[in-house]
Coordinates of C-alpha atoms and ligand atoms in Angstrom, one line a residue:
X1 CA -3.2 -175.4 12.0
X2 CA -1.6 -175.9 8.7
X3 CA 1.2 -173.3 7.3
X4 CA 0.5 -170.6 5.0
X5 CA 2.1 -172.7 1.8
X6 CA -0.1 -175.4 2.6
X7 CA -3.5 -173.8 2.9
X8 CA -2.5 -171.8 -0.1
X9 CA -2.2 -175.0 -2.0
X10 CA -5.2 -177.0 -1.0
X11 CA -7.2 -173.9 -2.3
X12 CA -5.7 -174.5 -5.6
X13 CA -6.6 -178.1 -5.3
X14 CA -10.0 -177.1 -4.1
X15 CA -10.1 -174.4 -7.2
X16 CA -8.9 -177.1 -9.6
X17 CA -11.8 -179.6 -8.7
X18 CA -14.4 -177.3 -9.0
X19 CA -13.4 -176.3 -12.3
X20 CA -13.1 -179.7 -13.6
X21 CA -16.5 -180.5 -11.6
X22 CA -18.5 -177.6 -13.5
X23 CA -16.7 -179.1 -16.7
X24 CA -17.6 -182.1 -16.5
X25 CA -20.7 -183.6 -15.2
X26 CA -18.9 -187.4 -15.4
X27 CA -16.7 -186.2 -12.2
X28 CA -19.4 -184.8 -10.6
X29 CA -21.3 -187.9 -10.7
X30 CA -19.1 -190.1 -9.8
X31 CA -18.7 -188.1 -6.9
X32 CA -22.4 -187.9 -6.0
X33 CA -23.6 -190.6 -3.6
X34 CA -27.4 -191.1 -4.9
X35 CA -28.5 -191.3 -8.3
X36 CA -32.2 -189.2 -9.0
X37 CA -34.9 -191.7 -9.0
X38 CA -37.6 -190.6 -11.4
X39 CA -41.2 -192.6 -11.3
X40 CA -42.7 -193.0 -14.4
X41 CA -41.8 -193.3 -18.0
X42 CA -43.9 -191.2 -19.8
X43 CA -42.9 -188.0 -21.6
X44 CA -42.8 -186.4 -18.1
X45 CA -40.3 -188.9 -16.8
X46 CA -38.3 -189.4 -19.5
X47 CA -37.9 -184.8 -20.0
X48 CA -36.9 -185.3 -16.1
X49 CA -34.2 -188.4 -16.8
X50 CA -32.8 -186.4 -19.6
X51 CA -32.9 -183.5 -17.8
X52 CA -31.1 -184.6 -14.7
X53 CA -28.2 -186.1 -17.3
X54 CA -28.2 -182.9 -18.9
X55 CA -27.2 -181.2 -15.1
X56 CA -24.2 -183.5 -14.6
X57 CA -26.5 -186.5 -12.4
X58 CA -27.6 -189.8 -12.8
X59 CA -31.0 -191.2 -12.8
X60 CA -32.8 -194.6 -12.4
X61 CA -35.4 -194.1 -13.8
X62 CA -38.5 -196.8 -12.7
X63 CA -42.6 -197.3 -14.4
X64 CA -44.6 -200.1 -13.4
X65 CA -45.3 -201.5 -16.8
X66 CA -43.2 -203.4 -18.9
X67 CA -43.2 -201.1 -21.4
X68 CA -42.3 -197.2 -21.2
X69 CA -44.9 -194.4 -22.9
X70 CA -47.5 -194.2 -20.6
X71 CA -50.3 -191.9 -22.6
X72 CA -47.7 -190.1 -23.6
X73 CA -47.8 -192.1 -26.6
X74 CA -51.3 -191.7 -27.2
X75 CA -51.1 -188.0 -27.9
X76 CA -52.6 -187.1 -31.0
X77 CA -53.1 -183.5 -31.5
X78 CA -49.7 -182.0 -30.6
X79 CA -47.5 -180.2 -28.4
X80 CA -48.1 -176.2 -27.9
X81 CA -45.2 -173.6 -27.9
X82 CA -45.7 -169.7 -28.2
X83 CA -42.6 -168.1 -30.5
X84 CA -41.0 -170.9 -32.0
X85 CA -39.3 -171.1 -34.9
X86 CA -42.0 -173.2 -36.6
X87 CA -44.4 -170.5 -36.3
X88 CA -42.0 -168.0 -37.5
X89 CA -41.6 -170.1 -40.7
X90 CA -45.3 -170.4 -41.1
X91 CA -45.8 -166.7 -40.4
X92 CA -47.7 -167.4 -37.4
X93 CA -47.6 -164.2 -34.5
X94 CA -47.7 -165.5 -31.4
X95 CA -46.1 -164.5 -28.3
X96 CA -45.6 -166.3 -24.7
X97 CA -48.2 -163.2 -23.1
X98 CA -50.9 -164.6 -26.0
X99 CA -50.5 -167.6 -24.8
X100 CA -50.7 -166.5 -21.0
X101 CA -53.4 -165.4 -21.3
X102 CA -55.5 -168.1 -23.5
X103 CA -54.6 -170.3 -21.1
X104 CA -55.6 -167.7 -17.9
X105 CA -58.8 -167.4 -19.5
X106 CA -59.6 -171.1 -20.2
X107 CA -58.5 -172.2 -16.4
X108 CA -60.8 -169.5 -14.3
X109 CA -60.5 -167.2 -12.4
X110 CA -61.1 -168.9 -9.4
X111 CA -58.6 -171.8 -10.2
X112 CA -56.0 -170.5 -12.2
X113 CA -52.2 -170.6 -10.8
X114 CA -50.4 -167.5 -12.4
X115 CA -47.0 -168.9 -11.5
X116 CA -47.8 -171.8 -12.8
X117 CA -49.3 -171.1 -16.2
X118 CA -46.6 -168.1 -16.2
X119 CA -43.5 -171.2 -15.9
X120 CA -45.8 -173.4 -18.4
X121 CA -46.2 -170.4 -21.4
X122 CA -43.0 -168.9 -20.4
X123 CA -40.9 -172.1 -21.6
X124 CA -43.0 -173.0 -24.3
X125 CA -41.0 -172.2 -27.1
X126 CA -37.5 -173.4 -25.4
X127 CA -39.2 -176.9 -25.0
X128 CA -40.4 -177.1 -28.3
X129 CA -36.7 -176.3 -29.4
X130 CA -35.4 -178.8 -26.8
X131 CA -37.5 -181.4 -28.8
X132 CA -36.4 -180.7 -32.2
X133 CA -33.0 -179.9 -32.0
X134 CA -31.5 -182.2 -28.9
X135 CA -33.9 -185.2 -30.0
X136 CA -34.5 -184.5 -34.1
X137 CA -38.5 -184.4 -33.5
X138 CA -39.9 -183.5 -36.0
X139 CA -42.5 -180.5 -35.1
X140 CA -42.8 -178.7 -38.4
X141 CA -46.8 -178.6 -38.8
X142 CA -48.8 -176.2 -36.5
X143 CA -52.4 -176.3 -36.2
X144 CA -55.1 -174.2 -34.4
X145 CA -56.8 -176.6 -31.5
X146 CA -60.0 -175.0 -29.6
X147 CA -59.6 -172.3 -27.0
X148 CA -56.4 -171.2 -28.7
X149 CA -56.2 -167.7 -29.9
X150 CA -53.9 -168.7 -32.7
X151 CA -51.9 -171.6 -34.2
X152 CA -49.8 -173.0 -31.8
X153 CA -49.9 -176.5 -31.6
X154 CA -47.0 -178.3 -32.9
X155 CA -46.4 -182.1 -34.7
X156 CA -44.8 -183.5 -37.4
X157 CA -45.6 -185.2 -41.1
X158 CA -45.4 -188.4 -39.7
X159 CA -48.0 -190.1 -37.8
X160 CA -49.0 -189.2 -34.0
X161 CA -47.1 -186.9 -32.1
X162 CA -46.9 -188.1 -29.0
X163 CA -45.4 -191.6 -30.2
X164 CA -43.0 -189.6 -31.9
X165 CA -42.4 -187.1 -29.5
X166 CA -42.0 -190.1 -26.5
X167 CA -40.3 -193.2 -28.8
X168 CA -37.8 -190.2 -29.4
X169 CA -37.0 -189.5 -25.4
X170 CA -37.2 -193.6 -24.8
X171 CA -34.9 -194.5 -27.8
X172 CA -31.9 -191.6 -26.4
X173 CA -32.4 -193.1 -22.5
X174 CA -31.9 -196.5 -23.7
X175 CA -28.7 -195.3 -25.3
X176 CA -27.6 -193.2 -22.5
X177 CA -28.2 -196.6 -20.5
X178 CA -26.0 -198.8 -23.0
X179 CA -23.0 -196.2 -21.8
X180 CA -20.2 -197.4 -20.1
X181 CA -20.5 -195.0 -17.4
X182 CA -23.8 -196.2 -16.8
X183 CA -25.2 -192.6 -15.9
X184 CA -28.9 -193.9 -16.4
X185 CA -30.7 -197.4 -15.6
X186 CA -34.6 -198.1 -16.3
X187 CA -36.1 -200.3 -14.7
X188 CA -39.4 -201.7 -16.0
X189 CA -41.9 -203.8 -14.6
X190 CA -41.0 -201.4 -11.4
X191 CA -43.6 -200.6 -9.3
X192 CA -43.0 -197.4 -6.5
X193 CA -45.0 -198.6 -3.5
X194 CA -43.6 -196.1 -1.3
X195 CA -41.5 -193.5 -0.1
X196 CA -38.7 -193.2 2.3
X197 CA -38.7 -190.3 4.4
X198 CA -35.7 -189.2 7.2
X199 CA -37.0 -186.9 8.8
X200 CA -38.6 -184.0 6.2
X201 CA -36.6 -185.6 3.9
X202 CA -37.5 -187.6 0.9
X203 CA -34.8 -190.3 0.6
X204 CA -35.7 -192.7 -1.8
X205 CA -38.4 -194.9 -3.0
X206 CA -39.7 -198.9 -2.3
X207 CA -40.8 -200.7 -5.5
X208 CA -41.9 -203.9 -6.5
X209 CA -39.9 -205.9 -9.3
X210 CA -41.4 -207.9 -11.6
X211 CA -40.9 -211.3 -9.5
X212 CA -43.0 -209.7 -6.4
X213 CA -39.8 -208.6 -4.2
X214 CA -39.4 -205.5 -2.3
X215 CA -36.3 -203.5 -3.3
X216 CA -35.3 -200.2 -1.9
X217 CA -33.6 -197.5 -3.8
X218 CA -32.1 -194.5 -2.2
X219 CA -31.9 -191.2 -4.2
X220 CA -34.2 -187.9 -4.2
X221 CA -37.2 -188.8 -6.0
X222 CA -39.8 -186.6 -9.1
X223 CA -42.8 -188.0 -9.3
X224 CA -44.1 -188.3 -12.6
X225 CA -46.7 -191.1 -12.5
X226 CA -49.8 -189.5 -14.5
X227 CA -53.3 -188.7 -13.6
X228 CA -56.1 -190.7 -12.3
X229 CA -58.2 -191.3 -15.2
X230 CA -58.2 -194.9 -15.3
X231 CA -58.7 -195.5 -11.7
X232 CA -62.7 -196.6 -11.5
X233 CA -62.6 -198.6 -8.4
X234 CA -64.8 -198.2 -6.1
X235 CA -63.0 -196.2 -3.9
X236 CA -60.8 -194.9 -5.8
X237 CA -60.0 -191.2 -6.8
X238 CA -63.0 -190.7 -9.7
X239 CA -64.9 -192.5 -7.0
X240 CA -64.0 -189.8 -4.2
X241 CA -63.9 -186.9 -6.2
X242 CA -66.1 -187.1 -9.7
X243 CA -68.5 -190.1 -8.7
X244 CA -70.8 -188.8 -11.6
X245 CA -68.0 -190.1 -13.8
X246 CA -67.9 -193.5 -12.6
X247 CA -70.1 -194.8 -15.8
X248 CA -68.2 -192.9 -18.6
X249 CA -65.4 -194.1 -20.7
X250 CA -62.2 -193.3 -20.6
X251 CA -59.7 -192.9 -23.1
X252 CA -56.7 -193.3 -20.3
X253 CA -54.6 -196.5 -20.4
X254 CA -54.9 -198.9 -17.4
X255 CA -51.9 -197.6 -15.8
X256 CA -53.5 -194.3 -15.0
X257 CA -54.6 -195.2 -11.2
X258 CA -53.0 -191.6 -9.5
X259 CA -50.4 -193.7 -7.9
X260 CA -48.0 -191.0 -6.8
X261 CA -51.0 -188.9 -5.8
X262 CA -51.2 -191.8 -3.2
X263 CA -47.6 -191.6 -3.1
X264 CA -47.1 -187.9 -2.4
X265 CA -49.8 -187.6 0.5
X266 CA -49.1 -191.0 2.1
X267 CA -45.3 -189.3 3.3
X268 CA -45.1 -190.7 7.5
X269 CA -43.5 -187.3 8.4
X270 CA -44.8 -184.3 6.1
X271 CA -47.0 -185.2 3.1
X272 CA -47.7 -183.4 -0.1
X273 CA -51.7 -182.3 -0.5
X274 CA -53.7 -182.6 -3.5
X275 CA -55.8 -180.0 -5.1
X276 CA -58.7 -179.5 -7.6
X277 CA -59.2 -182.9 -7.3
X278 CA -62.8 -182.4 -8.7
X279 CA -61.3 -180.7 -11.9
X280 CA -61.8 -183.7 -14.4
X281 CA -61.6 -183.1 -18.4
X282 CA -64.2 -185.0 -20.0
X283 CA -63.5 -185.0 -24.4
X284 CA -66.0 -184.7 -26.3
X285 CA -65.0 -186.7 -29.1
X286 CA -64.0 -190.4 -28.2
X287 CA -64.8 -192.7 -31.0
X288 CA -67.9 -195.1 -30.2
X289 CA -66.1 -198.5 -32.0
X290 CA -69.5 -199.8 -33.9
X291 CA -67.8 -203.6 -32.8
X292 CA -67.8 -202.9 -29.4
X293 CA -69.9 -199.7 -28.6
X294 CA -70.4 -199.9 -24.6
X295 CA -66.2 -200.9 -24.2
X296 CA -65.1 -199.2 -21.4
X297 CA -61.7 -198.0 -22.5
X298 CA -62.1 -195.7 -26.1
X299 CA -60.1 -194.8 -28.8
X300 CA -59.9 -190.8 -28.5
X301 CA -61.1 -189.1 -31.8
X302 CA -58.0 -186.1 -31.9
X303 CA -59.0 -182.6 -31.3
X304 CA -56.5 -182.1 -34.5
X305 CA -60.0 -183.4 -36.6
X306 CA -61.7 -180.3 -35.2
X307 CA -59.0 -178.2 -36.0
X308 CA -58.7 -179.0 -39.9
X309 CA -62.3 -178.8 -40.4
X310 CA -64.4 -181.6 -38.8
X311 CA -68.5 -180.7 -37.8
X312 CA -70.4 -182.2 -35.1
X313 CA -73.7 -183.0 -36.4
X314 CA -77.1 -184.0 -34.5
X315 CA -79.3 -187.2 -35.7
X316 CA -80.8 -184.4 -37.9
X317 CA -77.9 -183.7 -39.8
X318 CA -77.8 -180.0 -38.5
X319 CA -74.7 -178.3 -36.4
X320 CA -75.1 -177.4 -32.5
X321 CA -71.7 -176.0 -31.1
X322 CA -69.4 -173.9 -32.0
X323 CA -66.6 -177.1 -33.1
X324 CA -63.9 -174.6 -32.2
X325 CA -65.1 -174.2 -28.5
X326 CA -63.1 -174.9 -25.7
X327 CA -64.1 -178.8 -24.4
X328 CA -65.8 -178.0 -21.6
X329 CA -68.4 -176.3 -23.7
X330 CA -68.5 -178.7 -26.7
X331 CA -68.9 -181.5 -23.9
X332 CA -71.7 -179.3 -22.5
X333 CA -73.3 -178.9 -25.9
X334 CA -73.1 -182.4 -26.7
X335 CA -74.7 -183.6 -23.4
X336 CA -77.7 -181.7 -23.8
X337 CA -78.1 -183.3 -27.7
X338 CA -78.1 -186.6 -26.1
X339 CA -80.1 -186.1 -23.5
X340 CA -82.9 -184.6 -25.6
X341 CA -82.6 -187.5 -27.8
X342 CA -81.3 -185.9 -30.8
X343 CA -78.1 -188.6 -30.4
X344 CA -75.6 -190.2 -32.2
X345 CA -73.3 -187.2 -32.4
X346 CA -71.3 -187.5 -35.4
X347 CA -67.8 -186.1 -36.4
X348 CA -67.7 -185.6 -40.2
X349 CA -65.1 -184.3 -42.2
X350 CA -64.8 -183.3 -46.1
X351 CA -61.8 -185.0 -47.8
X352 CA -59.8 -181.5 -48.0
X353 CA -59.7 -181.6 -44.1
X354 CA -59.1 -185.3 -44.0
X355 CA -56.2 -184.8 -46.3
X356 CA -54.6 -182.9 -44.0
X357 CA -54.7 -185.6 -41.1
X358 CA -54.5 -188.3 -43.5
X359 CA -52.2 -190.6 -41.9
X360 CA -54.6 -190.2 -38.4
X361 CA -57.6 -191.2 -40.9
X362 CA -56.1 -193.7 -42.5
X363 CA -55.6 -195.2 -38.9
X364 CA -58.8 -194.6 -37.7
X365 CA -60.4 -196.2 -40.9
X366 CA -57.8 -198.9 -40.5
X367 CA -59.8 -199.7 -37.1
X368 CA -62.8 -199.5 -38.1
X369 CA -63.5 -196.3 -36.0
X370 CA -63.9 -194.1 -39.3
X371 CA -66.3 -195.1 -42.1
X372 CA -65.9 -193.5 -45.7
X373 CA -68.9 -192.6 -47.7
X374 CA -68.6 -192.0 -51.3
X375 CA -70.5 -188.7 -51.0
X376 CA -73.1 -186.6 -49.2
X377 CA -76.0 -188.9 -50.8
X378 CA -74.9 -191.8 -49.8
X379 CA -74.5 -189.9 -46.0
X380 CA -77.7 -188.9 -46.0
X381 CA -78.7 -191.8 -46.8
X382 CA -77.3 -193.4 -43.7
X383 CA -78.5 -191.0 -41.2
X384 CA -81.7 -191.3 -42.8
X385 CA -81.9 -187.6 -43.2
X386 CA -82.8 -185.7 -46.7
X387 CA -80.0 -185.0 -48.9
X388 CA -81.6 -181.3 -49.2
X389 CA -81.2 -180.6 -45.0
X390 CA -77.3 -182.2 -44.9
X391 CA -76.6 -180.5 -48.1
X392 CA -78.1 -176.9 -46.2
X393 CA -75.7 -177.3 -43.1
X394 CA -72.8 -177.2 -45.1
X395 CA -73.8 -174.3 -47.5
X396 CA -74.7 -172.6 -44.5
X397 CA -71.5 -173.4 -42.5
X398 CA -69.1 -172.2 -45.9
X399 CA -71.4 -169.3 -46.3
X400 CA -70.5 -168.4 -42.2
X401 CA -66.8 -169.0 -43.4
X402 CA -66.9 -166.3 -46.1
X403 CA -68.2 -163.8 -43.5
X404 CA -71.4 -163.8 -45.5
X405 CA -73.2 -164.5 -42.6
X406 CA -72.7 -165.0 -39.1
X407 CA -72.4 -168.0 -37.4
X408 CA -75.2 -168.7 -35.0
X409 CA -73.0 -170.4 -32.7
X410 CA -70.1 -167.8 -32.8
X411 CA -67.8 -169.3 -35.0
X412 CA -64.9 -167.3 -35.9
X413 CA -62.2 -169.9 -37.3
X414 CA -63.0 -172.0 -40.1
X415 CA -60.8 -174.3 -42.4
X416 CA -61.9 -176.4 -44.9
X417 CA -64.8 -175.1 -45.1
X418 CA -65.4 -175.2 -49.0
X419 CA -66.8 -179.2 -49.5
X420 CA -67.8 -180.5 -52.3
X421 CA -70.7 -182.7 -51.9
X422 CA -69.9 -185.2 -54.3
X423 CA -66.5 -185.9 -53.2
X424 CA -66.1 -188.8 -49.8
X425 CA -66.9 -188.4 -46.6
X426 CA -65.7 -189.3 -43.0
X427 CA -67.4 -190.2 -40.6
X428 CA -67.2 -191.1 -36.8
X429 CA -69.8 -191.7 -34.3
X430 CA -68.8 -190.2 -30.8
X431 CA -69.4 -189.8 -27.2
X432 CA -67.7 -188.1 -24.4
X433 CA -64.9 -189.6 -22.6
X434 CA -62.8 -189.3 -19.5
X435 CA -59.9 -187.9 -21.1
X436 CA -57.4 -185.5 -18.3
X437 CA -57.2 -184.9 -14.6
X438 CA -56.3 -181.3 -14.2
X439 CA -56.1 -181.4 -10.4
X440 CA -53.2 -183.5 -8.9
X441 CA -50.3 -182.5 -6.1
X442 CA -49.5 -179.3 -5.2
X443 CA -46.2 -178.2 -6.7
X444 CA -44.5 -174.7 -7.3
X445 CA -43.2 -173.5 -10.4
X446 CA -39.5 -175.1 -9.5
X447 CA -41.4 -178.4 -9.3
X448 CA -41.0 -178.8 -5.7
X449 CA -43.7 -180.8 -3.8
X450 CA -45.3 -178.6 -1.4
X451 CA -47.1 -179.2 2.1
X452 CA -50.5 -177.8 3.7
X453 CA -48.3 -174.7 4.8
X454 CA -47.0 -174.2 1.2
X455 CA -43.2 -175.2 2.2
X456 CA -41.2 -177.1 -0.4
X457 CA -40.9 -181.0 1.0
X458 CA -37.2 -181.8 0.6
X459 CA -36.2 -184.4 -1.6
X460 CA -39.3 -184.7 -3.5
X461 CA -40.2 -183.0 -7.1
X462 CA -43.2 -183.5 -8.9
X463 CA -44.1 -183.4 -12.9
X464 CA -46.6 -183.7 -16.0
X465 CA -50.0 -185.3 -15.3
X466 CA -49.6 -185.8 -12.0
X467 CA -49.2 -182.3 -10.8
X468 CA -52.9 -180.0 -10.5
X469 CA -53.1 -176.4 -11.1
X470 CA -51.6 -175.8 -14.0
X471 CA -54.9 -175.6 -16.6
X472 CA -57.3 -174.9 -13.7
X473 CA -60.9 -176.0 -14.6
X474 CA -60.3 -176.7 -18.1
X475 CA -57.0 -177.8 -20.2
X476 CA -56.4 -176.7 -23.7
X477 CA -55.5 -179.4 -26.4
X478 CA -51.9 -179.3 -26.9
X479 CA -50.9 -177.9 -22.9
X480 CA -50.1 -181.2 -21.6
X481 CA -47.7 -182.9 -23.1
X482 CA -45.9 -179.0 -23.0
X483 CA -46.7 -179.2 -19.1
X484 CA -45.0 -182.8 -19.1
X485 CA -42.1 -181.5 -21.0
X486 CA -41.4 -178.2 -19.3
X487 CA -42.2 -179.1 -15.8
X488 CA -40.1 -182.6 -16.5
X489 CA -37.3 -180.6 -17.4
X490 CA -37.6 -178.5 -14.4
X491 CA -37.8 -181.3 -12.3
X492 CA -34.7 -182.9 -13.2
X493 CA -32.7 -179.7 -13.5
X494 CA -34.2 -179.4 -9.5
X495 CA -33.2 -182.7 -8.2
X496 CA -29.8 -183.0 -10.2
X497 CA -28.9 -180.1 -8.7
X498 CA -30.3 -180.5 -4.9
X499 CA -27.8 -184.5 -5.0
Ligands
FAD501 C1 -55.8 -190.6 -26.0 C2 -55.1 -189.4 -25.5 C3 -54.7 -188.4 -26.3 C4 -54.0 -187.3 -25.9 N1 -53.6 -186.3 -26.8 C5 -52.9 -185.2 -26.3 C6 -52.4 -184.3 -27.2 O1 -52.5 -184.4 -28.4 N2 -51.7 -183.2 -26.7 C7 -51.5 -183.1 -25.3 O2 -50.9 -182.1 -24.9 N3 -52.0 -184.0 -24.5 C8 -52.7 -185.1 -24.9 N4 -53.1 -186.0 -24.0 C9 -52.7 -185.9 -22.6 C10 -51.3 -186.3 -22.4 O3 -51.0 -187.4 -23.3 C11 -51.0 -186.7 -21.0 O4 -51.5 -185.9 -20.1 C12 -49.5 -186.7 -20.8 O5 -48.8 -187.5 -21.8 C13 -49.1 -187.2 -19.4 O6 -47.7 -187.5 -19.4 P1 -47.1 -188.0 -18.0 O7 -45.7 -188.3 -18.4 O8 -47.4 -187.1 -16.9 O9 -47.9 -189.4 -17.7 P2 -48.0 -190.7 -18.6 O10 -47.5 -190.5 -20.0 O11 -49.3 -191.3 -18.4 O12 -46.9 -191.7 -17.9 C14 -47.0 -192.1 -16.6 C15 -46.1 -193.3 -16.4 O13 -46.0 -193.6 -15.0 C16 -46.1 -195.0 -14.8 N5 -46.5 -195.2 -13.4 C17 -47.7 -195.0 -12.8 N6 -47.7 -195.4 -11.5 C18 -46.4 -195.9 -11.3 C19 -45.8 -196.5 -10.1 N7 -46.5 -196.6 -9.0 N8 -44.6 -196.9 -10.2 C20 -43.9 -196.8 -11.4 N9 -44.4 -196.3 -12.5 C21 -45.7 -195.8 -12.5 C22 -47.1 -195.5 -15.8 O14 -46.9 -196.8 -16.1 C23 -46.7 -194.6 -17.0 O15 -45.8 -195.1 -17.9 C24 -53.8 -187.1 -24.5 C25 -54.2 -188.2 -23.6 C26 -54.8 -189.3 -24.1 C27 -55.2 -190.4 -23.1

């Protein structure tokens, strides 16, 4: 047994290292044995590598493209956030409970996740600050998407917010990596084939490099690979669970296959389980490219174009939906227009509301996707409708505005609403589009992979696209990049912490 003096001084030593451990994280990890393996390089992954840097670890972080983004990048509308200080500014009320419960009501009843939506709304506002002020996003604009109560969805002057949002993340990892302490590595061109289990345990991952060869990595492991959108083959998950979708587009990029939904319930000793597999978002509004109208893969036309003013017209020129709706029920409207023949469904927009998204229109013009006419004539013209019936549906629609009369449809938020007929027009013809997979692994609101019994598999966290539950049967524009960012951010605070 040692002496009294001695034990008295190895607590001091043992006092002394904790302090300089809790002071700094660069100690800590080059204590720690593993790093945090994160899978996937979207905004999910890249919130969870920051986040586990943030909590004193280190983090490879691996995606199976050569380039990071995922469809993080592709985000167009914005980010939502319930009491930030952007709304304040813009004398927006709005509280997390609002937001609660826009979000309770949109998911179901029968599918919504209380904890979840309660961890989603509850840290809206510190993720939208997390953005701006740790990574100099700009997120000064807010805008009022469908299904939203009130203005909440953030994004800045420049162009689409999910590049800037992402390149932002991407640009501060690769920085991090540059470091002489070498806290972070990416690894692209990485594909996660499997994962290693001792016994309950998660321990690491298999990928494939870029030259074909097997490497193992050892580490606990988030998953953040991204929905399932993509993945038409024949037996895979729109196969299995949505085969009505197999013939739509999709707005999802190619890597969107639901690899770590494969992952996460192929475990050898306890597996993770999937859920609302069958709860597929299809958009309204993806862009039918005149050039190549039956491509598989669309350009999605942004909910933002909704928000600032834009009207779904019939072949007849006249309105059938509420634009405003929640998607499920625009989609809804729009099927029924097409299949009684009353088809192409376009998106129009005066120039006051394209104004507003000018550097999105300027793009979509740019690829052809948007066509400008120099006024309602020469619209009318086009649809080969009479200038008199066009001309009615947007008297009508600005008269609804006013509160002059009621909208048929139950309109209640307008914008833009006062067009002058002689002034351009946009224009985009559209279709519905596989756009979001709200059903995914089961995960708690701490981001821990759960099994068929509910119990937390060790080792192994899950975040963004990948997880299901969080929006129920239908997402609202704007909650997933904030469910990529919060539950990223929970992730890697988790797994930094369990090394
Ligand atoms: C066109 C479009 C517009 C959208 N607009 C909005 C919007 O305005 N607001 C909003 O909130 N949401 C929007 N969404 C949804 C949102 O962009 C996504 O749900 C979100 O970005 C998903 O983030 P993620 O990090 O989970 O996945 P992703 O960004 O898709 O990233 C997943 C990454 O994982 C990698 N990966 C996959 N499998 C493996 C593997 N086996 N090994 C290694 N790496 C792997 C992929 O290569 C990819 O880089 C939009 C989606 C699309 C398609």
């Amino acid at each position: 047994m040692p002496t009294t003096p001695f034990r008295f001084l190895v607590s001091v030593l043992v006092a002394l290292l904790a302090l300089a451990l809790l002071k700094s994280p660069e100690i800590y990890w080059k204590l720690s044995m593993d790093p945090v393996i994160v899978v996937g390089g979207g905004l999910s992954g890249l919130s969870a590598a920051h986040s586990v840097l943030e909590h004193g670890g280190k983090v490879v972080l691996l995606d199976k493209k050569p380039a990071l983004g995922g469809n993080s990048v592709k985000a167009s509308s914005g980010i939502n956030g319930a009491g930030t200080e952007s709304q304040t500014r813009l004398n927006i009320s709005d509280s997390p409970q609002n937001f609660y419960d826009d979000t309770l009501k949109s998911a179901g009843s029968e599918h919504a996740r209380p904890n979840l939506i309660t961890a989603l709304t509850s840290n809206s506002a510190p993720a939208i600050e997390w953005l701006i002020n740790n990574f100099g996003v700009d997120l000064s604009l807010v805008s009022m998407l469908g299904g939203h109560s009130t203005p909440r969805t953030h994004r800045g002057t420049g162009g689409a917010p999910g590049w800037a949002i992402t390149s932002a993340l991407m640009k501060r990892l690769a920085a991090e990596e540059a470091k002489s302490e070498k806290r972070a590595n990416i690894l692209k061109s990485a594909k996660v084939v499997k994962l290693l289990q001792t016994g309950d345990k998660v321990t690491g991952v298999e990928y494939e490099d870029g030259q074909g060869q097997k490497v193992k990595l050892a580490g606990s492991v988030v998953i953040a690979t991204g929905g399932f959108g993509a993945d038409f083959s024949p037996a895979g998950l729109i196969a299995t669970h949505r085969a009505d979708l197999m013939q739509l587009p999709t707005v999802n990029g190619d890597h969107a296959t639901g690899d770590g939904h494969v992952l996460v319930t192929s475990l050898p000793s306890r597996s993770g389980v999937l859920i609302d597999m069958n709860q597929v978002q299809v958009h309204p509004t993806g862009f039918i490219d005149p050039a190549q109208p039956d491509a598989k893969t669309k350009f999605l036309a942004a909910e933002a174009l909704r928000g600032v003013g834009g009207l779904l017209l019939k072949n007849d020129g006249s309105r059938f939906v509420d634009e405003m709706e929640k998607r499920d029920l625009v989609t809804a409207k729009m099927w029924e227009v097409i299949q009684n023949g009353q088809g192409p469904v376009r998106l129009v927009l005066g120039v006051q509301a394209a104004t507003e998204l000018k550097s999105h229109c300027d793009f979509y013009l740019s690829k052809g996707l948007m066509k400008k006419f120099a006024n309602l004539q020469e619209l009318a013209e086009s649809m080969e409708v009479s200038l008199t019936d066009l001309h009615a549906t947007f008297t009508s629609h600005k008269s609804y505005a006013s509160g002059q009369e009621k909208d048929p449809f139950g309109k209640t938020h307008f914008h833009n609403s006062d067009i002058n007929i002689e002034e351009p027009f946009l224009v985009a013809l559209i279709t519905p589009v596989v756009h979001y997979t709200m059903g995914g692994v089961l995960v708690d609101e701490q981001a821990h992979v759960l099994d068929a019994s509910g119990k937390p598999i060790p080792g192994l966290y899950a975040s963004g696209e990948v997880i299901g539950g969080v929006h129920g049967k239908n997402r609202l524009g704007g909650s997933s990049l904030l469910e990529a960012v919060v539950f990223g951010r929970i992730a890697g605070e988790m797994a930094a912490r369990s090394q």
